[in-house]
PDB file of C-alpha atoms in Angstrom:
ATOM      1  CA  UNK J  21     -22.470 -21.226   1.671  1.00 85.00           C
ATOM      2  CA  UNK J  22     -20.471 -22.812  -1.186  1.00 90.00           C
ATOM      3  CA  UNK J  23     -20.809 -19.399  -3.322  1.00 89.00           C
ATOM      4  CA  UNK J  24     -19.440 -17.387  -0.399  1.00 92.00           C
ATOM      5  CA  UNK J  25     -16.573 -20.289  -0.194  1.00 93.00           C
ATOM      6  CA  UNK J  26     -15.911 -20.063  -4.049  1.00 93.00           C
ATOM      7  CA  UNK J  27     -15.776 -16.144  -3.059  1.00 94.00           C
ATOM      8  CA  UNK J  28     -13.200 -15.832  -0.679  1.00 96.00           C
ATOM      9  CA  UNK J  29     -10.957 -17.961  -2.682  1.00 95.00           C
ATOM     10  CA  UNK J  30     -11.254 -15.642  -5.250  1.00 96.00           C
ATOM     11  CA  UNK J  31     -11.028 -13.062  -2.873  1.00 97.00           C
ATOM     12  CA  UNK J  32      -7.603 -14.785  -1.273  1.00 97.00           C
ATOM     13  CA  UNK J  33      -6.425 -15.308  -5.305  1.00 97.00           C
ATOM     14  CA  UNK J  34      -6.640 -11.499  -5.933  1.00 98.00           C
ATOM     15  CA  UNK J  35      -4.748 -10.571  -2.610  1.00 98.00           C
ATOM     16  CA  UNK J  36      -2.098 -12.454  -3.508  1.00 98.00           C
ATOM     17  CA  UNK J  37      -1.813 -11.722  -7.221  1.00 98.00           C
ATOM     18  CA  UNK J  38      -1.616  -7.914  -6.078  1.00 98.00           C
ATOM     19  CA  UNK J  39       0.873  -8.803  -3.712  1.00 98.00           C
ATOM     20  CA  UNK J  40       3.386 -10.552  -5.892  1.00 98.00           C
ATOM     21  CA  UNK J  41       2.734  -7.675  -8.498  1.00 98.00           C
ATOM     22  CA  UNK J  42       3.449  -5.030  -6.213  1.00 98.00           C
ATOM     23  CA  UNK J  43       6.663  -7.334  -5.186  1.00 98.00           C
ATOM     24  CA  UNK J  44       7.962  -7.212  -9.140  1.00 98.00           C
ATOM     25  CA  UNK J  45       7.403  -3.626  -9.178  1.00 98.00           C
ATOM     26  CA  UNK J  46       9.387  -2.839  -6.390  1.00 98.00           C
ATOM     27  CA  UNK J  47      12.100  -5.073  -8.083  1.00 98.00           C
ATOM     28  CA  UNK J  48      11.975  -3.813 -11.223  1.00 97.00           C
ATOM     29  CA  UNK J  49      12.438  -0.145  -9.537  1.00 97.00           C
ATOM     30  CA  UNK J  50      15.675  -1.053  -8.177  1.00 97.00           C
ATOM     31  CA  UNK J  51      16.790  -3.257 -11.308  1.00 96.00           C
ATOM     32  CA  UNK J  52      15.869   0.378 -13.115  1.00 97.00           C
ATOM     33  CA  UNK J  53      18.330   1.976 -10.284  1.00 97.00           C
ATOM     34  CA  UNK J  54      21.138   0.296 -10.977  1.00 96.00           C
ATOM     35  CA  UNK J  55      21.068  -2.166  -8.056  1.00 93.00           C
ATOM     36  CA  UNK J  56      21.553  -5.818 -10.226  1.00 92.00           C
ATOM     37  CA  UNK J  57      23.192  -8.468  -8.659  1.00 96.00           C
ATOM     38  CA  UNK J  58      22.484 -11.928  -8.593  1.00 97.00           C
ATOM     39  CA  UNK J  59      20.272 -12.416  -5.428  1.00 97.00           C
ATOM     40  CA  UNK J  60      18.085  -9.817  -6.919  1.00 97.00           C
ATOM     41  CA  UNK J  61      17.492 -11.380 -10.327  1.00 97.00           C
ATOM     42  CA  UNK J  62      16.873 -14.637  -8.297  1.00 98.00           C
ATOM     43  CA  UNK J  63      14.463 -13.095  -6.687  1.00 98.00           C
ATOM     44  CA  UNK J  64      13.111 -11.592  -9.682  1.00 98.00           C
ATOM     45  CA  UNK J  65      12.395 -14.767 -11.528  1.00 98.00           C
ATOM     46  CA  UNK J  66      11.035 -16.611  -8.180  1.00 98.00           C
ATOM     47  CA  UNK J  67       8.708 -14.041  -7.684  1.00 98.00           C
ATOM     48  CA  UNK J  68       7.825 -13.894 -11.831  1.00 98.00           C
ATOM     49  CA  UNK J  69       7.094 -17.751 -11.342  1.00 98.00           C
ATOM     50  CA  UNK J  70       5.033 -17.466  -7.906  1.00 98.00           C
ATOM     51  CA  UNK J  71       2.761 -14.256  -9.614  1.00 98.00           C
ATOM     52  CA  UNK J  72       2.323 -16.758 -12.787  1.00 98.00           C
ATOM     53  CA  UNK J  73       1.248 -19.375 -10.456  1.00 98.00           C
ATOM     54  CA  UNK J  74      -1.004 -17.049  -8.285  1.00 98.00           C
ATOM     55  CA  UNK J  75      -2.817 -15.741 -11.584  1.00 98.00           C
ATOM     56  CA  UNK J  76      -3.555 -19.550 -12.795  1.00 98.00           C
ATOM     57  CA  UNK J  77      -5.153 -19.805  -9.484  1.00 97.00           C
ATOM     58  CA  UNK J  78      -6.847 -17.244  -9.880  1.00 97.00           C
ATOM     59  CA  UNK J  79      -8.312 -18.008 -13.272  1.00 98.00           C
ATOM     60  CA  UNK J  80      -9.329 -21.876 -11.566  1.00 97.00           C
ATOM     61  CA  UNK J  81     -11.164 -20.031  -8.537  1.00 96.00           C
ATOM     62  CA  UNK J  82     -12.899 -17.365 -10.699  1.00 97.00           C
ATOM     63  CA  UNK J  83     -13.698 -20.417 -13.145  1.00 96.00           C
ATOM     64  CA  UNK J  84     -15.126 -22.534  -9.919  1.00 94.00           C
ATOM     65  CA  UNK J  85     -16.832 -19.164  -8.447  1.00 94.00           C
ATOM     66  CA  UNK J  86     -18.769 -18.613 -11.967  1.00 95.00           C
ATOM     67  CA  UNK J  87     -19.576 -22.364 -11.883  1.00 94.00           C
ATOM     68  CA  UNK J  88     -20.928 -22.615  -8.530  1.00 91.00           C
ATOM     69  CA  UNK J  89     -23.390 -19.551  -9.230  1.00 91.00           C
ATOM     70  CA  UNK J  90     -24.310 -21.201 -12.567  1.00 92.00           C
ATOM     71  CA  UNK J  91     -26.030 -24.167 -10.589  1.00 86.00           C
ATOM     72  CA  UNK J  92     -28.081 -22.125  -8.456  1.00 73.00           C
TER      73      UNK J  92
END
């Protein structure tokens, strides 16, 4: 039970890191486009922060996941 926890947190960590990259991409298209203003680059560098955050928990869940199956 605590290995399919540690799992689905992982699982949960990678959704969301492959969310926010998708998110940058699709910024980064219309930065490329010509489309720069100052709501966008906000939004740029709040959603570079939250995909640095998401991959750090990432890193602590697969860290935790690889623990947990140690003990067993």
């Amino acid at each position: 039970k605590e290995i399919r926890k540690a799992e689905q947190r992982v699982e949960r960590a990678e959704q969301r890191v492959t969310e926010l990259e998708s998110e940058v991409v699709a910024l980064e298209k219309q930065m490329a486009a010509g489309v720069v203003n100052d709501e966008l680059l906000k939004k740029y560098g709040e959603t570079q922060k939250e995909l640095e955050e998401a991959m750090t928990e990432w890193e602590k869940a697969t860290e935790e996941e690889e623990e947990v199956k140690s003990k067993r």
